[in-house]
XYZ file of C-alpha atoms in Angstrom:
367
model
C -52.238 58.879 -14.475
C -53.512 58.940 -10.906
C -51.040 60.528 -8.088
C -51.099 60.224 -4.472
C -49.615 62.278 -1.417
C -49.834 60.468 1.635
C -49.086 61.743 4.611
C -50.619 59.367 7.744
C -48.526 58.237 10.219
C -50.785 56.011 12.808
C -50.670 56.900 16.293
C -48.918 53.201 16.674
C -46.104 53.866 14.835
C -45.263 56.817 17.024
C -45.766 54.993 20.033
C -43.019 52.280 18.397
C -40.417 55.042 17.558
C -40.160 57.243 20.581
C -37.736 55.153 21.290
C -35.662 55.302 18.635
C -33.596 58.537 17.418
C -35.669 61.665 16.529
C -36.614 62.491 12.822
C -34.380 65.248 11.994
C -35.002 67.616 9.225
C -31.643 66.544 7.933
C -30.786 62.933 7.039
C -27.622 60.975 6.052
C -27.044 57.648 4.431
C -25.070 57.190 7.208
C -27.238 55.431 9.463
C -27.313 51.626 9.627
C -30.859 51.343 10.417
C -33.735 53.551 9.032
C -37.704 53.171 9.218
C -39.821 55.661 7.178
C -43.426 56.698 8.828
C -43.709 58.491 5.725
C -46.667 55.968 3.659
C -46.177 57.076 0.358
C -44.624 54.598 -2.060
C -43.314 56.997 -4.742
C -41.034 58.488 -1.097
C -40.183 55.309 0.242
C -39.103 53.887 -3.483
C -36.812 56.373 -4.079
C -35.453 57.027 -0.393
C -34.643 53.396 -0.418
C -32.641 53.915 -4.042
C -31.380 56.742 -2.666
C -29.478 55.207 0.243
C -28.776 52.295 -1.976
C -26.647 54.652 -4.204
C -25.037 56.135 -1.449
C -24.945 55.171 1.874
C -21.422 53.352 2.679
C -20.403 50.081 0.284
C -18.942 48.300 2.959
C -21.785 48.720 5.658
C -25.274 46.622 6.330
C -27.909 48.668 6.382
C -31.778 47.973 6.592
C -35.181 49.826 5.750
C -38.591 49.257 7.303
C -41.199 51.378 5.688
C -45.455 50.709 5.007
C -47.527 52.245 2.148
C -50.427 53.306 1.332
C -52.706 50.806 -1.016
C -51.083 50.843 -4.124
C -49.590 47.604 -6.352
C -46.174 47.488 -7.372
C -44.849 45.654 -9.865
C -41.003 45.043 -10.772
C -38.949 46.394 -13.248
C -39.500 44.339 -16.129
C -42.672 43.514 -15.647
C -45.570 44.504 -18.084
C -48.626 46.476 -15.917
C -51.266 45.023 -18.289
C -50.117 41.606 -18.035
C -49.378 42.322 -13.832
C -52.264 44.590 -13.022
C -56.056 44.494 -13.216
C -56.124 47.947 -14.367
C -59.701 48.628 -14.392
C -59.934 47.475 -10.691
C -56.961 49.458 -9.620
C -59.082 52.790 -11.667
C -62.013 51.827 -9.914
C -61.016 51.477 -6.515
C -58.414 54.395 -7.122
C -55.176 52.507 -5.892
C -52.107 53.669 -8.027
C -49.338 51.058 -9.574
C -45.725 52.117 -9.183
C -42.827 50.067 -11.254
C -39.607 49.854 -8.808
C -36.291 49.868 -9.937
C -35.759 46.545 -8.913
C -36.937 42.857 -10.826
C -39.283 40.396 -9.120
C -42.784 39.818 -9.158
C -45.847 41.775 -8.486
C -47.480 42.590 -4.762
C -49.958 44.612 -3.624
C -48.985 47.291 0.043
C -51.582 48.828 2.342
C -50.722 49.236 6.133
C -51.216 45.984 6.731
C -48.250 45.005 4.981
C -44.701 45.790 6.082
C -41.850 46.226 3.903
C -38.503 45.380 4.714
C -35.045 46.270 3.021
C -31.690 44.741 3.958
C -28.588 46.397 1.786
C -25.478 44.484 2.241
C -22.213 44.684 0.077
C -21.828 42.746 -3.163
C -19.482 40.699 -2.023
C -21.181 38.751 0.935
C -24.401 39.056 -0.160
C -26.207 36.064 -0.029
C -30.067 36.463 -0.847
C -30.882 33.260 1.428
C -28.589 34.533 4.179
C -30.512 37.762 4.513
C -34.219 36.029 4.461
C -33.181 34.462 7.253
C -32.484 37.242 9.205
C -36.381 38.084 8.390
C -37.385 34.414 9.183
C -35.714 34.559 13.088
C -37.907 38.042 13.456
C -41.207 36.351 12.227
C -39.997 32.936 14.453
C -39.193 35.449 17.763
C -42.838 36.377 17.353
C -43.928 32.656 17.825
C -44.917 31.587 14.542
C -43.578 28.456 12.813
C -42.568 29.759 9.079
C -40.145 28.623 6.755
C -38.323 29.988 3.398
C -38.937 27.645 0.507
C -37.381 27.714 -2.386
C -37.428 31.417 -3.802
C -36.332 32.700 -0.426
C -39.855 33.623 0.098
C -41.159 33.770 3.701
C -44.199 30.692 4.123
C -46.433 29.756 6.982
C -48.718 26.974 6.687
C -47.704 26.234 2.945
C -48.430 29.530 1.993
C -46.705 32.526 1.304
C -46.709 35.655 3.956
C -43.338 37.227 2.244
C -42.582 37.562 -1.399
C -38.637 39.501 -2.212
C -36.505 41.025 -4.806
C -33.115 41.759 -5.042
C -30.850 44.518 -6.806
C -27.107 44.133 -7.568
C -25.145 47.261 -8.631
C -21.156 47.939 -8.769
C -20.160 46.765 -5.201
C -23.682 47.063 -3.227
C -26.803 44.397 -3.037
C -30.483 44.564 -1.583
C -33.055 42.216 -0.813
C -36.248 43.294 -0.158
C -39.662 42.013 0.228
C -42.806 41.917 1.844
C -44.073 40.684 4.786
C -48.307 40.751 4.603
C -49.526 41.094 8.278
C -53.062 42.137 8.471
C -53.076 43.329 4.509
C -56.813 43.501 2.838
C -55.999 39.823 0.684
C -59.479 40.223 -1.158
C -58.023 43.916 -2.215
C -54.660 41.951 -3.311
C -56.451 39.059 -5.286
C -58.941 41.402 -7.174
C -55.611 43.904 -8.379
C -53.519 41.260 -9.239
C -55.521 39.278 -11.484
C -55.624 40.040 -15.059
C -58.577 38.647 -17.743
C -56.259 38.171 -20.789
C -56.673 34.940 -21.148
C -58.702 32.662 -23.356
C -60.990 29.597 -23.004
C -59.441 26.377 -25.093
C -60.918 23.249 -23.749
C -61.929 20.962 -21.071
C -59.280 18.333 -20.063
C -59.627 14.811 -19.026
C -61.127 15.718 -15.642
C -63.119 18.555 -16.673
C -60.948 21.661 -15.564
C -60.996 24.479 -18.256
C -57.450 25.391 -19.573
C -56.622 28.555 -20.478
C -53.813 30.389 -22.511
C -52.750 33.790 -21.933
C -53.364 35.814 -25.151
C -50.768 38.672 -23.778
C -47.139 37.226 -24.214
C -44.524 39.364 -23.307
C -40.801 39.364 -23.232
C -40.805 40.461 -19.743
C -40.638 38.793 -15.982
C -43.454 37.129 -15.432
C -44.902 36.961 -11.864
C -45.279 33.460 -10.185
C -48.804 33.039 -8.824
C -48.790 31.872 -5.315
C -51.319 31.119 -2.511
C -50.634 34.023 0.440
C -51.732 34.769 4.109
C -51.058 37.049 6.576
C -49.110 36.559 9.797
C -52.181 37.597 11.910
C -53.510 34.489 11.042
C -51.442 32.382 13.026
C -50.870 34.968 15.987
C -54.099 37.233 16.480
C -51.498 39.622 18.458
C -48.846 39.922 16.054
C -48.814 43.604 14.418
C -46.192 46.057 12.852
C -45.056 47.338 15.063
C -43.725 43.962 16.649
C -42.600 42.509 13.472
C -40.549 45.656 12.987
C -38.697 45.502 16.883
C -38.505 42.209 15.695
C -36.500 42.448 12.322
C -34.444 45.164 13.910
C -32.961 42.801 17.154
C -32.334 39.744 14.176
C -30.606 42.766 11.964
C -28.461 44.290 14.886
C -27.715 40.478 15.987
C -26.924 38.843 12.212
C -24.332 42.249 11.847
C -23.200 42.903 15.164
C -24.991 46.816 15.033
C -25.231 48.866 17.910
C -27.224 52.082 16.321
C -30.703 52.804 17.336
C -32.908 53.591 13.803
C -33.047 56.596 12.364
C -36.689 57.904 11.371
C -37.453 59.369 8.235
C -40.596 61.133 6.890
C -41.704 63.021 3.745
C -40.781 66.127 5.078
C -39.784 68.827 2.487
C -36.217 69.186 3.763
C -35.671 65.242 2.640
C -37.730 65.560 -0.200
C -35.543 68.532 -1.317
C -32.800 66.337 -1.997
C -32.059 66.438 -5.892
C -31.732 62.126 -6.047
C -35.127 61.942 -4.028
C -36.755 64.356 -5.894
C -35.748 63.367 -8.910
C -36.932 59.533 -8.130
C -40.622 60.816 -6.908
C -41.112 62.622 -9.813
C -40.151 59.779 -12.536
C -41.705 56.669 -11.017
C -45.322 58.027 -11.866
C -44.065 59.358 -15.125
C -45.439 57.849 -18.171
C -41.713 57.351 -19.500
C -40.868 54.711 -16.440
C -44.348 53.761 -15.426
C -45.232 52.389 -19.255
C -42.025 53.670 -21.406
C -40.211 50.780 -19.489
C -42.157 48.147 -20.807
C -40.857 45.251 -22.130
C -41.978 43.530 -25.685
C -45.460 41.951 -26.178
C -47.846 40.654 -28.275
C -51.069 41.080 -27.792
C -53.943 39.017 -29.728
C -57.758 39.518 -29.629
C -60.393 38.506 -31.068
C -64.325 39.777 -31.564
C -67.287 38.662 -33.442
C -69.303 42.093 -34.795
C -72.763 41.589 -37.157
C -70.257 41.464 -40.221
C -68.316 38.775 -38.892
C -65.170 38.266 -36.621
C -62.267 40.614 -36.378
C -59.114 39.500 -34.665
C -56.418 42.184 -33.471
C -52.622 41.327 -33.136
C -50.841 44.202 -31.424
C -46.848 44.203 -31.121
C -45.706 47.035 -28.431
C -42.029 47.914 -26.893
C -41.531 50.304 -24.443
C -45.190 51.637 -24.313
C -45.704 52.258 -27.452
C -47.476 50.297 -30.931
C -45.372 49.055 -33.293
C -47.680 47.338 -35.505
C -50.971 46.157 -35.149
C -53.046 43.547 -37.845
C -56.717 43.518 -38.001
C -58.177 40.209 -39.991
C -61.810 40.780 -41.042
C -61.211 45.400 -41.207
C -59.403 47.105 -43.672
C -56.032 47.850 -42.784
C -55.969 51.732 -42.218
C -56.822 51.960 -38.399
C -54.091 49.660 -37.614
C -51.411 51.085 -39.780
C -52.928 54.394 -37.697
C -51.936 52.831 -34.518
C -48.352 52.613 -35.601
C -46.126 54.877 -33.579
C -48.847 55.613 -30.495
C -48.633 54.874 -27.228
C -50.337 51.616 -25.821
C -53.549 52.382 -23.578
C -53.416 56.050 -24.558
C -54.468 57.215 -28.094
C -57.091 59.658 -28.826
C -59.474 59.408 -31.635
C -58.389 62.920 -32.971
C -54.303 61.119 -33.123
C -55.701 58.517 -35.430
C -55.839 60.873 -38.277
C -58.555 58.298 -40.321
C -62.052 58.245 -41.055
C -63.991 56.411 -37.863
C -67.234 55.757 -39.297
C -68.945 52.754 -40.224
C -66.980 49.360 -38.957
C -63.918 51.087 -38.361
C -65.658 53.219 -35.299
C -67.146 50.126 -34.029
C -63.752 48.381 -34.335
C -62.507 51.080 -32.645
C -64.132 51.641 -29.786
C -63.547 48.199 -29.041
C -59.643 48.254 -29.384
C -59.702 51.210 -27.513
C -61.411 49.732 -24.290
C -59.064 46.788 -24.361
C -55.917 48.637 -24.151
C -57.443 51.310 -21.736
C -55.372 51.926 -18.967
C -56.239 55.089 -17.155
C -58.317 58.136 -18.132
């Protein structure tokens, strides 16, 4: 499991929050606005959480924050259906699962996140992307919200969102991709299992995913970046921005409160407690919904096909047509992505360490 510290704050974002109300060493959920210059996701996760469990019921409250590259996918969502993992190892950008549902993204500094917390009872998920959609219209661009309540420009999608309901509190956040790396985004979020079936009638392959899962699946969806369509538009203006639409949709007065990483906040037991558990292998893979997995491999002896059924992380049975059935009923019981040979307890000569190392590369994850 790779894990990050980040600590940057650019010189930009200071500039923006000298005006705004020191970072003090000690923070309530008190505040009705708060942007982080902390950029590390596994903070800014659970600091959001954090004031979502206890900051006021009754009171609007928003959360601008960036982060350092890293993908994040949503609660029920399965990482090796979500992520490319090998390109994530290989460029050494982490995944984090949030605690809330949704689809998949992908956060570096050019991206800016944006969390509006409003009580259960008059929340309305469409009435809170518009207050985002009046920030990204104050900075001259024509966008829209389509459908999903996701932010579009030009028929394509610069915001994607989520939302969490608990007791009598609500959040809607999202994304809102700026100057983000989009070649970085489309390499991480696309994932090989699939396999080839046929041409159709006008000579596009079609392909079926081989990786079914009982999970959320994310909807694929041609992005941009708001830089496109203003070459001056930059964080720091699309957060003055959401902030004037926020203090004008709820009549606030406050000025934001800034937050960092500091290790008074991240002393506090919830915080702490959140930035230790998202890169945990219990919430990063342990909270992975059912799937199948089928795969298939021709060797000198013939073909073997491999049908793997996981929950939560970890094998619960796996067939092998054309091997003996000893390595699989060895896989029973281990955890997806990260079983050693010495765990297997079986003889890996011959076919079966062929097989093997085979299996073994598919479910990789990280070393």
């Amino acid at each position: 499991m790779i894990f990050f510290s980040f600590r940057y704050v650019p010189s930009a974002a200071r500039r923006l929050y000298t005006t705004a109300s020191s970072a003090s060493s000690v923070i309530t959920p008190t505040h009705s606005i708060y942007l982080s210059t902390s950029t590390n996701p596994y903070f800014n996760l659970s600091f959001e959480d954090w004031l979502f469990r206890h900051a006021p019921q009754k009171e609007p409250l928003l959360l601008l924050y960036r982060d350092a590259p890293c993908v994040v996918i949503g609660r029920n969502q399965n990482p090796w259906k979500e992520v490319n993992l090998r390109a994530a190892r290989a460029q050494g950008i982490p995944w984090v699962r949030r605690r809330s549902g949704g689809g998949t993204v992908y956060h570096d500094l050019g991206n800016t996140n944006f969390s509006i917390h409003v009580p259960r009872t008059t929340f309305d998920r469409g009435a809170t992307a518009q207050v985002v959609l009046r920030a990204v219209r104050a900075l001259g661009i024509d966008a829209g919200v389509n459908e999903r309540n996701d932010i579009c420009v030009g028929g394509e999608k610069a915001s994607g969102s989520a939302y969490k309901i608990v007791s009598g509190r609500a959040y809607h956040h999202g994304t809102m991709l700026i100057t983000t790396r989009l070649e970085t985004l489309g390499d991480l979020l696309r994932v090989d299992k699939v396999r080839f079936l046929c041409p159709n009638d006008i000579g596009i392959s079609l392909f079926s995913d081989t990786m079914i899962t009982k999970g959320v699946a994310s909807v694929r969806s041609p992005v941009c970046n708001l830089a496109q369509f203003s070459k001056k538009v930059s964080h720091e203006m699309f957060v003055n921005a959401v902030v004037d639409s926020f203090k004008a949709e709820y009549g606030v007065h406050d000025e934001p409160c800034i937050v960092n990483d500091t290790d008074d906040l991240a002393k506090i037991g919830y915080i702490q407690r959140g930035m230790a558990e998202l890169p945990s292998w219990d919430w990063a893979f342990g909270q992975t919904p059912e799937f199948e997995y089928t795969i298939k491999k021709p060797f000198v002896w013939g073909d073997v096909t491999a049908h793997i059924h996981a929950r939560h992380g970890v094998i619960l049975s796996c067939t092998l047509q054309g091997l003996d059935s000893e390595l699989g009923k060895a896989l029973e019981g281990k955890r997806y992505g990260f079983v050693e040979d010495e765990e297997l307890g079986v003889d890996l000569s011959g076919r079966r360490e062929v097989v093997w190392a085979w299996l073994k590369e598919e479910m990789k994850s990280y070393d």
